[in-house]
Amino acid sequence: MKKKPILRAMQVNKNFGPTRALVDVDFLLYRGEVHGLIGENGSGKSTFSSIIAGVQSADSGSFELNGEPYLPRNMVDAQNRGVGMIVQEQGTIGSIDVASNIFTGRLEEFSKFGFVNMKQITARAQQILNDIGAGDIDASAPTMSLNFEDRKIVEMARVMVADPDILIVDETTTALAMKGRKILFDLIKRFRASDKAVIFISHDLGELMNVCDRVTVLRDGRVIDTLSGSDITEDSMRRLMVGREFEDHYFRSDFVCSYDEEVVLDAQHITYGSFTNLSLQLHKGEILGICGLSDCGMHELGKVLFGIEKSLTGRVVLPQDGTQVKNPHIAVKKGMGYLSKDRDRESIILNASILDNVELPSMRLLSNAVGYISAKSERRLAQEQIDVLKIKCRGPKQRLTELSGGNKQKVVFSKWLGCDSDILILDCATRGIDVGVKAAIYRLLEQIKKKGKSVILISEELPEMIGMSDRMLVMKDGKITAEFRRSEDLSEEDIIRYMI
Amino acid sequence: MPSKMKNLLMRALKTLVFPACVCLFFAIATRGKLFTSRSVLVILRQSVLPAVVIMAMMPNLTLGMMDFSIGAVVIASAIIGGNLMNMTGTGIPGLLVFSVLSAIILTSFTGFLNNKLRVPILVIALGLMLVYEALPKLLFPGNDGGAIIKVKYAMLAQQPYIFIVFAVSFAVFYILVNKTTYGHNIRALGGNDELARRAGLNVDKIKQICFTTSGFFAGIAGALYMASNGQVNSPTAFSSMTTVMDAFLGLFLGIFLSRFCNVAIGLVIAVVTMTTMSNGLVTMGLDATYRDIVKSVVLFFLLAFSGNQPYIVRMRANRKRGAAADREYQKQISA
Amino acid sequence: MKRLLCLLLTLVMAFTLFGCSKAPSEPAGSGTTASTEPPKDTQGAAGAEEVTTSVIPKDLPPKKVAALGAFSGNELYLQWRKNLESLAEPFNVEFQFVEISGSEDLASMVESLCTAGVDGIITQMASESVVKIAAEHNVPYMVYCGVFSDDLMQVLAGYDNFCGVVAEDDIVAARHGAEAMYNAGCRSVGVVGLTRGMSDMMDNRADYFIERFEELGGKVIATDYSIMKFADSISTFAAAYPEMDGIWCAILNESIFQAVTTEGLVGQVKLGGFDLSDSSPDFYDSGTLVFSCTGQQATIVASFAALYNYMYDGTYLIEDRSVTVPRSFIEIGNSDDYADYNDYVRYSTCYSAEEIGRMIKAFNPEYTFADYLAMNEAFSIQDVVSRAQ
């Protein structure tokens, strides 16, 4: 049966100053289709989807929705025309209840002479939540009492209020755990089944392969190709994204568990959050992987090791000089670095420039005997990191708010590379980063290891763990349930047993 | 007990614990003088004016805008209302109508400037404060910018009329904040204006309405101010801010209490509590300067305690847990 | 657009600054100027009378006097202005009335006036720095209705241009007020006043009332000193102290009467204090108000006499300038007193130009300081009436 197109984009262009974000983009979306959109950071996929959703407008080009010209003035207009989007960032208002969040901007539908019928709104909101499989969320609850995942689910409910024909999912899955992902994928299935369409943006190639009927690859603002059916493979997507074959290995090429005997970090029966009396040691030149489910306690462990949170028992020690890591100040002074999972809130200053962010932990290295820091040395440091990590930007002075999500993550990484930390604690370091940069980061980690520096790699991605770690600790419910050494035969199944 | 009822009871307790402590303290300190029926009526009556002022300030505050000119608007509307009442011979209804109308015009103008100039409200409010303080002098040069009304019109500030005025004002405020789209939209906008804008809310329109409704309550406060003082002179040099100082203190306490109860109710309880404190300190013979210090210090400690309470609770729980973990570890070692 | 507005604002501010930096021909802040005709070199008319034997010479040199303080806003301030203006023509003086609000600096105001060429300053406020500034410009400085510490008075008297202070005797009036209230039957009173320390005058009004009232055997059961929150205090007292039978107020403004009415205290308590208000007559009629005092409007002209003495030929009317010259209040105890005050004092100038002229030693060499003291002490309704007849 011939599929009917629902959305057509023709020769769409968008510039941000000298940066050409979209160049002559043509795009076709059919009814009943889940269409993936992938590309490296800065390839234009979020820009394109945000134009469709009415967040911003294109500089030139045209859109047709169901055969009619489509030029949304704003998001509300787009919603009214049948296009809804779930964004990457936080999209709910904490100060109001769930029902009000779901119906923000639509309260007039439930009001008479300005008086709003909250009972009706709450009932309807609960109905929608039940409908999408989130009946455990109370529609009358204050939104600020919900965790990040539940708030994302509320956003999904809000999008569903308008019963859109096109749903745009913009890198939302990274923020969701099992429950949220299930709800989202069920929604996607429902859209497909009811002859509607979904534009699915993700960096998770496996996910794209499982979910999408077609995948369009963008690079530098241009459509490179659209894959369908059996052509959608991780290799083909990677190749098209970066424009070359991956001749080198993606992860480490060796399968040797190698590190010095010297212990550089010693955590002695530490207790915090969900873990109790946990002990571990990090060796010189080691990449120590820590994996588990999202709530196993590994993220809190990273914070305690860096001194952000104080352990209730025991201590974290740097055996070389016996320093106890009590707070981040001591940690940084002693050559430790930390990359948080919650990037925007804990790792970067959004309103500051790349330069300001990169140099933050490196002040002592940049300053001379009297504490003076030259602008030249600052710029040099920032530019080095921009070059090494290929951060797509106008220059070191560009503000982080103007960068894409993945480029922001690169800036976070560059902070700690720039100050030449001896011990790096990386929590979900490659989250939201495209394959090209991921590969570059993995190469960097190898180089760091070779220099004799040590890395604790906390991740929810098992392939990354297996591919990069010398040793791997598996956590479950706050305890270390298994330890694996690097080996060619190690598989995900071996590890999952101890995680779930 | 059903959990909803239990929850309600807990919230009511949390709301009333501080006010109850204040009442108890002053009941003892004044040896019961503060809680005669007459005293209670005095406290309630004296709470009305600051409560209405808070109602004028609250919507703007929800949007993150502290309108410091509200004191000047209250006084200006009092003077305008008083003079126009005298000129037209319309008595108390005239006082109310003219005060409210003049206040609405003034605050609407503030809102208009805020929307058009895109300058922080602090700057606009401070500038307009001087303008509104001088306005009565321009309008009524013969009275030198002041107004005097006859003692018989003081009945608006007497019971039961003042309570009727309060009841009507409170009802309007409660309904506006809780039962209308306007109230909901304000809260949404106050939570995240970018998201609210994207959701289709007309931000400028909502802000303008905020200022205009603020004027309604400011006008009522002006009429009450005129009635209770009988003579109001044109203020100068930001002195109008002292008029609303008590309201500010009540506002901070009200925001704290609104964590446990509806915001409108929380504000009223807060104002009554602050007035009780004021009266109690007067009855105890404490100087005005020291009264202000005591009220501010009490409020400071209360807000510091409440702000840090989650940390205190967590700290205690952590200490307990740490001790248990240590014991377990010792057991493991010895085993 | 925003940038343009900012630029515009900056330019306006810059021009304002430039404009203010020049020596003003008229000092900033003088919202009102003398309403009298400009001084004539010929003769100044001597008041309403065509008296051929006026003590005031006809060809007085023109003088310019700056009066700093409050001259609008209430009846007393307007009376001060009116009383002073009545002397403008007879003495050939141009009065410049300068309103000072709390935010303005007295010293800079005085300096501006001196630079502008005033011949004398009459004001309620004084400090050593301000008198010194006037001294540097050889401008005489006179104070009316001000209360200062002994130490400060000693210091000020060290300046030749300082002509002295004339002020109503709050202490005597407060004591008389205490006696009046005690005689009216009060035994348990509440006292309200301005915040302690803001004004010695206000503090005296409360302190000396309390002292005398307690001497007589009465009891002060509650006090409150807060800036302009008297009405609330009275409500609180009335509720907390049902035995209260009197209220003493440092300033009897309209809010006091409103509060007494609101609390239903009319006829239940006696009221006493300083100053009059619109509701005073009604409260006299009801017998609630048993004591109030006024008459400050004449102090300014009594002070002018001392100032003009020095301005004219350097004569000090006040012998010991380190001591405040006391004036009596007009004390009103009942409706009849009030009626007399209303008829004879309230709208009159209290002292004619001729009477002031007789206080100028150059015009009347026999006039002494003792006469001046007696004149000030004698001030009362009867005094005004008898002089007017």
Coordinates of N, CA and C in Angstrom, one line a residue, chain A residues 55 75-76 87 90-93 95-96 100 104-105 107-108 111 114-116 118 269 271-277 312-313, chain B residues 175 178-182 184-185 187-188 190-192 195-201 318-319 321-323 325-326 328-329 332:
Chain A
V55 N 9.3 26.1 17.3 CA 10.1 26.9 18.3 C 10.8 28.0 17.6
M75 N 5.0 27.4 19.1 CA 4.7 26.0 19.4 C 3.3 25.8 19.6
V76 N 2.6 26.7 20.1 CA 1.1 26.5 20.2 C 0.4 26.4 18.9
V87 N 10.9 17.7 24.4 CA 12.2 18.3 24.3 C 13.2 17.5 25.2
Q90 N 14.4 20.0 30.6 CA 13.3 20.0 31.5 C 12.2 20.9 30.9
G91 N 11.0 20.3 30.8 CA 9.9 21.1 30.1 C 8.6 21.2 30.9
T92 N 8.7 21.1 32.2 CA 7.5 21.2 33.1 C 7.8 22.4 34.1
I93 N 6.7 23.0 34.6 CA 6.8 24.1 35.5 C 6.6 23.5 36.9
S95 N 6.3 24.9 39.8 CA 5.4 25.6 40.8 C 4.0 25.3 40.7
I96 N 3.5 24.5 39.8 CA 2.1 24.2 39.6 C 1.9 22.7 39.7
S100 N -2.3 21.0 36.0 CA -2.1 22.4 35.4 C -0.9 22.4 34.4
T104 N -1.5 23.7 30.7 CA -1.0 25.1 30.6 C -1.3 25.6 29.2
G105 N -2.0 26.8 29.2 CA -2.3 27.4 27.9 C -3.6 26.9 27.4
L107 N -6.3 26.3 29.7 CA -7.3 26.3 30.8 C -8.6 26.8 30.4
E108 N -8.6 27.7 29.4 CA -9.9 28.3 28.9 C -10.9 27.2 28.5
S111 N -12.9 26.5 31.5 CA -13.4 27.6 32.4 C -14.6 28.3 31.8
G114 N -14.1 32.9 33.1 CA -12.8 33.1 33.8 C -12.6 32.2 35.0
F115 N -13.6 31.5 35.5 CA -13.5 30.6 36.6 C -13.2 29.2 36.1
V116 N -12.1 28.6 36.6 CA -11.6 27.4 36.1 C -12.2 26.2 36.9
M118 N -11.2 23.1 38.4 CA -10.0 22.2 38.6 C -10.3 20.8 38.7
H269 N 35.4 1.4 53.3 CA 34.1 1.1 53.8 C 33.3 2.4 53.9
T271 N 30.0 4.8 53.1 CA 28.5 4.6 53.2 C 27.9 5.9 52.7
Y272 N 26.9 5.8 51.8 CA 26.2 7.0 51.4 C 25.0 6.5 50.5
G273 N 23.9 7.2 50.7 CA 22.8 6.9 49.8 C 22.4 5.4 49.8
S274 N 22.5 4.8 48.7 CA 22.0 3.4 48.7 C 23.1 2.4 48.9
F275 N 24.4 2.8 49.1 CA 25.4 1.9 49.4 C 26.0 2.0 50.8
T276 N 26.4 0.8 51.3 CA 26.8 0.8 52.7 C 28.1 0.0 52.8
N277 N 29.1 0.6 53.5 CA 30.4 -0.1 53.8 C 31.0 -0.7 52.5
L312 N 29.2 8.7 55.2 CA 28.8 8.6 56.6 C 29.7 7.8 57.4
T313 N 30.5 6.9 56.8 CA 31.5 6.1 57.5 C 32.7 6.0 56.6
Chain B
I175 N -10.6 33.8 45.3 CA -11.2 33.3 44.1 C -10.3 33.6 42.9
N178 N -7.1 31.2 43.2 CA -7.3 29.8 43.1 C -8.3 29.2 42.1
K179 N -9.3 30.1 41.8 CA -10.4 29.6 41.0 C -10.5 30.1 39.6
T180 N -9.5 31.0 39.2 CA -9.6 31.5 37.8 C -8.4 31.1 37.0
T181 N -8.6 31.3 35.7 CA -7.5 31.0 34.8 C -6.4 32.0 35.1
Y182 N -6.7 33.2 35.4 CA -5.7 34.2 35.7 C -4.8 33.7 36.8
H184 N -4.2 30.7 37.9 CA -3.4 29.6 37.4 C -2.3 30.0 36.5
N185 N -2.6 30.9 35.6 CA -1.6 31.4 34.6 C -0.5 32.1 35.3
R187 N 0.6 31.5 38.3 CA 1.5 30.6 39.0 C 2.4 29.9 37.9
A188 N 1.8 29.6 36.8 CA 2.6 28.9 35.7 C 3.7 29.9 35.3
G190 N 5.0 32.3 36.9 CA 5.9 32.5 38.0 C 6.9 31.4 38.1
G191 N 6.5 30.2 37.7 CA 7.3 29.0 37.8 C 8.4 29.0 36.7
N192 N 8.0 29.3 35.5 CA 9.0 29.3 34.4 C 8.4 30.1 33.2
L195 N 8.8 28.5 29.6 CA 7.9 27.4 29.3 C 6.5 27.9 29.1
A196 N 6.1 28.8 30.0 CA 4.7 29.3 30.0 C 4.4 30.0 28.6
R197 N 5.4 30.7 28.2 CA 5.3 31.4 26.9 C 5.1 30.4 25.8
R198 N 6.0 29.4 25.9 CA 5.9 28.4 24.8 C 4.6 27.7 24.8
A199 N 4.0 27.6 26.0 CA 2.7 26.9 26.1 C 1.6 27.8 25.6
G200 N 1.9 29.0 25.2 CA 0.9 29.8 24.6 C 0.3 30.9 25.5
L201 N 0.9 31.1 26.7 CA 0.4 32.1 27.5 C 0.9 33.5 27.0
N318 N 21.3 10.7 58.7 CA 22.7 10.2 58.2 C 23.5 9.8 59.4
R319 N 23.4 10.5 60.5 CA 24.2 10.2 61.6 C 23.8 8.8 62.2
R321 N 22.4 6.4 60.5 CA 22.8 5.4 59.5 C 24.2 5.1 59.6
G322 N 25.0 6.2 59.7 CA 26.5 6.0 59.8 C 26.9 5.1 61.0
A323 N 26.2 5.4 62.1 CA 26.5 4.6 63.3 C 26.2 3.1 63.1
A325 N 26.1 1.6 60.3 CA 27.0 1.0 59.3 C 28.3 0.7 59.9
D326 N 28.8 1.6 60.8 CA 30.0 1.3 61.5 C 30.0 0.1 62.4
E328 N 28.1 -2.5 61.9 CA 28.1 -3.6 61.0 C 29.5 -3.9 60.5
Y329 N 30.2 -2.9 60.2 CA 31.6 -3.1 59.7 C 32.5 -3.7 60.8
Q332 N 31.8 -7.3 60.9 CA 32.4 -8.0 59.8 C 33.8 -8.3 60.0

